Tab-separated table of C-alpha atoms in Angstrom:
chain	number	residue	atom	x	y	z
A	1	UNK	CA	26.339	19.364	-31.572
A	2	UNK	CA	26.398	18.276	-27.691
A	3	UNK	CA	22.808	19.168	-27.323
A	4	UNK	CA	21.400	17.629	-31.156
A	5	UNK	CA	23.225	14.410	-29.496
A	6	UNK	CA	22.001	14.518	-26.514
A	7	UNK	CA	18.403	14.672	-28.363
A	8	UNK	CA	19.093	11.975	-30.416
A	9	UNK	CA	19.917	10.177	-27.401
A	10	UNK	CA	17.388	10.673	-25.790
A	11	UNK	CA	14.933	9.660	-28.225
A	12	UNK	CA	16.676	6.260	-28.862
A	13	UNK	CA	16.073	5.702	-25.548
A	14	UNK	CA	12.816	5.963	-25.313
A	15	UNK	CA	11.925	4.369	-28.597
A	16	UNK	CA	14.413	1.457	-26.932
A	17	UNK	CA	11.862	1.562	-23.582
A	18	UNK	CA	9.173	1.150	-25.776
A	19	UNK	CA	10.172	-1.312	-27.705
A	20	UNK	CA	10.999	-3.438	-24.583
A	21	UNK	CA	7.559	-2.921	-23.251
A	22	UNK	CA	5.817	-4.336	-26.407
A	23	UNK	CA	8.160	-7.577	-26.157
A	24	UNK	CA	8.031	-7.792	-22.161
A	25	UNK	CA	5.357	-5.729	-20.722
A	26	UNK	CA	4.841	-4.588	-17.005
A	27	UNK	CA	2.024	-7.003	-15.616
A	28	UNK	CA	0.562	-6.392	-12.442
A	29	UNK	CA	2.235	-8.904	-9.766
A	30	UNK	CA	-1.277	-9.582	-8.093
A	31	UNK	CA	-3.820	-9.844	-10.987
A	32	UNK	CA	-1.637	-10.170	-13.920
A	33	UNK	CA	-2.670	-7.564	-16.309
A	34	UNK	CA	-1.484	-4.704	-17.860
A	35	UNK	CA	-0.255	-1.494	-15.403
A	36	UNK	CA	-0.816	1.229	-17.108
A	37	UNK	CA	-0.834	5.567	-16.231
A	38	UNK	CA	2.728	5.296	-13.957
A	39	UNK	CA	0.928	2.336	-11.742
A	40	UNK	CA	4.200	0.573	-10.303
A	41	UNK	CA	4.986	-3.098	-9.156
A	42	UNK	CA	0.999	-3.520	-8.743
A	43	UNK	CA	-2.255	-1.831	-10.562
A	44	UNK	CA	-4.479	0.525	-8.635
A	45	UNK	CA	-6.880	-2.042	-7.893
A	46	UNK	CA	-4.514	-4.334	-6.143
A	47	UNK	CA	-3.542	-1.604	-4.089
A	48	UNK	CA	-6.694	-0.720	-3.324
A	49	UNK	CA	-7.013	-4.660	-2.206
A	50	UNK	CA	-4.069	-4.575	-0.056
A	51	UNK	CA	-5.161	-5.736	3.095
A	52	UNK	CA	-3.700	-2.816	5.623
A	53	UNK	CA	-3.078	-3.182	9.699
A	54	UNK	CA	-3.635	-0.176	10.255
A	55	UNK	CA	-1.584	-0.964	13.557
A	56	UNK	CA	-0.061	2.398	13.394
A	57	UNK	CA	-2.648	4.025	14.864
A	58	UNK	CA	-3.071	1.942	18.132
A	59	UNK	CA	-0.238	1.884	20.825
A	60	UNK	CA	-1.286	-1.886	22.135
A	61	UNK	CA	-2.518	-3.243	18.576
A	62	UNK	CA	-1.955	-7.072	17.660
A	63	UNK	CA	1.753	-6.844	17.048
A	64	UNK	CA	2.819	-4.839	19.968
A	65	UNK	CA	0.795	-7.758	22.010
A	66	UNK	CA	3.415	-10.180	20.568
A	67	UNK	CA	6.258	-9.075	22.697
A	68	UNK	CA	4.875	-8.399	26.011
A	69	UNK	CA	6.117	-10.104	28.650
A	70	UNK	CA	9.433	-11.227	26.380
A	71	UNK	CA	11.145	-7.376	25.470
A	72	UNK	CA	10.434	-3.847	26.389
A	73	UNK	CA	9.594	-1.788	23.231
A	74	UNK	CA	7.815	1.799	22.128
A	75	UNK	CA	6.290	1.085	18.950
A	76	UNK	CA	5.282	-2.193	16.708
A	77	UNK	CA	3.381	-2.273	13.606
A	78	UNK	CA	3.420	-4.253	9.928
A	79	UNK	CA	1.568	-2.386	7.033
A	80	UNK	CA	-0.410	-5.457	5.649
A	81	UNK	CA	-1.199	-8.346	6.664
A	82	UNK	CA	-0.224	-11.584	5.216
A	83	UNK	CA	-2.475	-14.252	3.593
A	84	UNK	CA	-1.249	-17.461	1.673
A	85	UNK	CA	-1.716	-16.474	-2.072
A	86	UNK	CA	-2.498	-12.973	-1.578
A	87	UNK	CA	-1.266	-9.912	-3.014
A	88	UNK	CA	1.062	-9.190	-0.436
A	89	UNK	CA	2.506	-12.977	-0.056
A	90	UNK	CA	3.315	-12.424	-4.238
A	91	UNK	CA	5.296	-9.532	-3.453
A	92	UNK	CA	7.493	-10.094	-1.256
A	93	UNK	CA	8.086	-13.971	-2.537
A	94	UNK	CA	9.154	-11.267	-5.787
A	95	UNK	CA	11.014	-9.697	-3.550
A	96	UNK	CA	12.529	-11.997	-1.514
A	97	UNK	CA	13.261	-14.637	-4.320
A	98	UNK	CA	13.051	-13.437	-8.072
A	99	UNK	CA	15.799	-9.958	-7.433
A	100	UNK	CA	13.219	-7.850	-7.485
A	101	UNK	CA	14.359	-5.129	-4.797
A	102	UNK	CA	12.210	-2.347	-6.562
A	103	UNK	CA	9.359	-3.898	-4.674
A	104	UNK	CA	11.068	-3.362	-1.593
A	105	UNK	CA	11.436	0.892	-2.391
A	106	UNK	CA	7.575	1.396	-3.449
A	107	UNK	CA	6.321	-0.641	-0.221
A	108	UNK	CA	8.571	1.336	1.843
A	109	UNK	CA	7.853	4.352	0.714
A	110	UNK	CA	3.772	4.061	1.320
A	111	UNK	CA	3.996	2.614	4.337
A	112	UNK	CA	6.666	5.636	5.468
A	113	UNK	CA	3.654	7.777	4.665
A	114	UNK	CA	1.859	6.203	7.527
A	115	UNK	CA	4.241	6.363	9.905
A	116	UNK	CA	6.091	9.825	9.312
A	117	UNK	CA	4.029	11.971	11.608
A	118	UNK	CA	3.901	9.761	14.516
A	119	UNK	CA	5.743	11.098	17.726
A	120	UNK	CA	7.540	8.219	18.178
A	121	UNK	CA	9.788	7.950	14.798
A	122	UNK	CA	11.168	11.621	15.798
A	123	UNK	CA	13.302	9.879	18.330
A	124	UNK	CA	14.890	7.131	16.369
A	125	UNK	CA	18.721	7.202	16.047
A	126	UNK	CA	18.556	4.324	13.660
A	127	UNK	CA	17.512	1.957	11.517
A	128	UNK	CA	18.615	-1.355	11.351
A	129	UNK	CA	17.678	-4.151	9.311
A	130	UNK	CA	17.672	-7.579	10.136
A	131	UNK	CA	20.935	-9.020	8.798
A	132	UNK	CA	21.300	-11.952	6.856
A	133	UNK	CA	23.922	-14.305	8.314
A	134	UNK	CA	27.255	-13.809	5.090
A	135	UNK	CA	26.317	-17.361	3.877
A	136	UNK	CA	22.805	-16.506	3.037
A	137	UNK	CA	23.456	-13.103	1.749
A	138	UNK	CA	26.283	-14.571	-0.759
A	139	UNK	CA	23.286	-17.274	-2.048
A	140	UNK	CA	20.921	-14.493	-2.353
A	141	UNK	CA	23.045	-11.952	-3.401
A	142	UNK	CA	21.305	-9.610	-1.412
A	143	UNK	CA	18.937	-8.641	1.463
A	144	UNK	CA	15.287	-8.565	0.942
A	145	UNK	CA	14.907	-5.668	3.291
A	146	UNK	CA	17.627	-3.592	1.882
A	147	UNK	CA	15.368	-1.526	-0.321
A	148	UNK	CA	13.146	-1.215	2.215
A	149	UNK	CA	15.230	0.310	4.554
A	150	UNK	CA	16.262	3.113	2.211
A	151	UNK	CA	12.860	4.192	1.157
A	152	UNK	CA	12.294	4.520	5.312
A	153	UNK	CA	15.126	6.820	5.728
A	154	UNK	CA	14.567	8.431	2.689
A	155	UNK	CA	10.893	9.245	4.007
A	156	UNK	CA	11.313	9.697	7.855
A	157	UNK	CA	14.934	11.037	7.289
A	158	UNK	CA	16.622	8.795	9.878
A	159	UNK	CA	19.754	7.518	8.832
A	160	UNK	CA	20.865	2.962	8.533
A	161	UNK	CA	22.982	1.391	10.381
A	162	UNK	CA	24.380	-2.167	9.471
A	163	UNK	CA	27.208	-2.457	11.544
A	164	UNK	CA	25.644	-2.760	14.517
A	165	UNK	CA	23.690	-6.203	14.373
A	166	UNK	CA	25.343	-9.503	12.958
A	167	UNK	CA	23.688	-13.230	12.811
A	168	UNK	CA	26.419	-15.553	14.057
A	169	UNK	CA	24.443	-18.508	13.055
A	170	UNK	CA	23.391	-20.662	9.609
A	171	UNK	CA	20.040	-21.862	9.982
A	172	UNK	CA	17.280	-22.910	7.808
A	173	UNK	CA	14.112	-21.043	6.754
A	174	UNK	CA	12.039	-20.254	9.600
A	175	UNK	CA	9.140	-20.650	7.527
A	176	UNK	CA	9.867	-24.740	8.075
A	177	UNK	CA	10.175	-24.663	11.887
A	178	UNK	CA	7.359	-25.229	14.140
A	179	UNK	CA	6.517	-22.284	16.245
A	180	UNK	CA	8.366	-23.280	19.482
A	181	UNK	CA	11.402	-24.313	17.639
A	182	UNK	CA	11.394	-20.686	16.058
A	183	UNK	CA	11.797	-19.170	19.959
A	184	UNK	CA	14.213	-21.770	20.452
A	185	UNK	CA	16.531	-21.486	17.649
A	186	UNK	CA	16.565	-17.896	17.647
A	187	UNK	CA	17.821	-16.675	21.303
A	188	UNK	CA	21.734	-16.602	20.340
A	189	UNK	CA	21.517	-16.612	16.686
A	190	UNK	CA	22.519	-12.524	16.823
A	191	UNK	CA	25.483	-10.455	17.899
A	192	UNK	CA	25.726	-6.824	18.716
A	193	UNK	CA	28.702	-4.542	18.029
A	194	UNK	CA	26.926	-2.186	20.343
A	195	UNK	CA	29.853	0.258	22.666
A	196	UNK	CA	28.969	1.229	25.868
A	197	UNK	CA	26.409	4.350	25.560
A	198	UNK	CA	26.303	7.705	27.427
A	199	UNK	CA	23.580	8.567	26.247
A	200	UNK	CA	19.896	7.445	25.474
A	201	UNK	CA	19.354	5.263	22.231
A	202	UNK	CA	16.472	4.469	19.953
A	203	UNK	CA	16.737	1.999	17.102
A	204	UNK	CA	14.159	0.534	14.352
A	205	UNK	CA	14.472	-2.812	14.063
A	206	UNK	CA	13.456	-3.938	10.564
A	207	UNK	CA	11.735	-7.477	9.228
A	208	UNK	CA	9.835	-8.474	5.754
A	209	UNK	CA	7.251	-10.840	8.216
A	210	UNK	CA	5.909	-10.756	11.838
A	211	UNK	CA	5.025	-14.137	12.675
A	212	UNK	CA	6.262	-15.361	15.783
A	213	UNK	CA	8.312	-12.475	16.928
A	214	UNK	CA	11.162	-14.852	17.852
A	215	UNK	CA	13.793	-13.241	15.148
A	216	UNK	CA	12.689	-10.346	15.661
A	217	UNK	CA	12.738	-10.773	19.902
A	218	UNK	CA	16.668	-12.282	19.717
A	219	UNK	CA	17.458	-9.415	17.579
A	220	UNK	CA	16.117	-7.063	20.458
A	221	UNK	CA	17.797	-8.529	22.853
A	222	UNK	CA	21.051	-8.630	21.354
A	223	UNK	CA	20.928	-4.920	21.323
A	224	UNK	CA	18.969	-4.498	23.919
A	225	UNK	CA	22.055	-4.180	26.702
A	226	UNK	CA	21.007	-1.527	29.138
A	227	UNK	CA	17.730	0.627	29.906
A	228	UNK	CA	19.242	3.464	27.741
A	229	UNK	CA	18.382	1.727	24.650
A	230	UNK	CA	14.958	1.532	23.597
A	231	UNK	CA	13.556	-0.660	20.543
A	232	UNK	CA	10.867	-0.071	17.809
A	233	UNK	CA	9.948	-2.771	14.912
A	234	UNK	CA	8.425	-2.217	11.711
A	235	UNK	CA	7.883	-5.101	9.063
A	236	UNK	CA	6.428	-5.686	5.675
A	237	UNK	CA	4.002	-8.124	6.615
A	238	UNK	CA	2.315	-9.089	9.698
A	239	UNK	CA	1.053	-13.052	10.294
A	240	UNK	CA	-1.891	-13.735	11.962
A	241	UNK	CA	-1.140	-17.674	12.001
């Protein structure tokens, strides 16, 4: 009896999914064509067109150079280039403003596959997502970085810690500021609740887009209270503007 009910429920579930797909088909966020054959979020063709940076293959890459003379870091890499009206922008916009948190899961898995064999990640103790101010978190309902971090954590086998870094000031979007304003405003925006350390520790800071690096620099400086603390940085996208 139980088995028959299980089979019936499974068939009903499959029928409902087919009905939903009939009226609300999954479309590629890049080209708006129908997704087929287990494609997720974007189609295979658009995935191949996603402009990967391959920064993880070079130590002194363009992302690393952004932080020269600003903070000491072990590794910096972004997954893809952020171009206006490009596939990457579509992905991040839908993740950040449309509630498509599953995009973070998918991008995190893709990125982690490129990072998992790098020796530097074997020494990382915690993944730390760049935090939102509580007011912003309440407005949006979620931190767009969370699902991305969850996938990184799953593949890289590194735990996430959200109890060490906090945003103490609420401000307008970084994208609406001039470059010099970003650097000045971010200086004291983050605080760390890191206690005195007896052993060295390595944090992996994670954000969505690396532009000037002002936000990540402020986060790193809040955490980097002694020479025992090492910082690495990973982002979804890299803006060349």
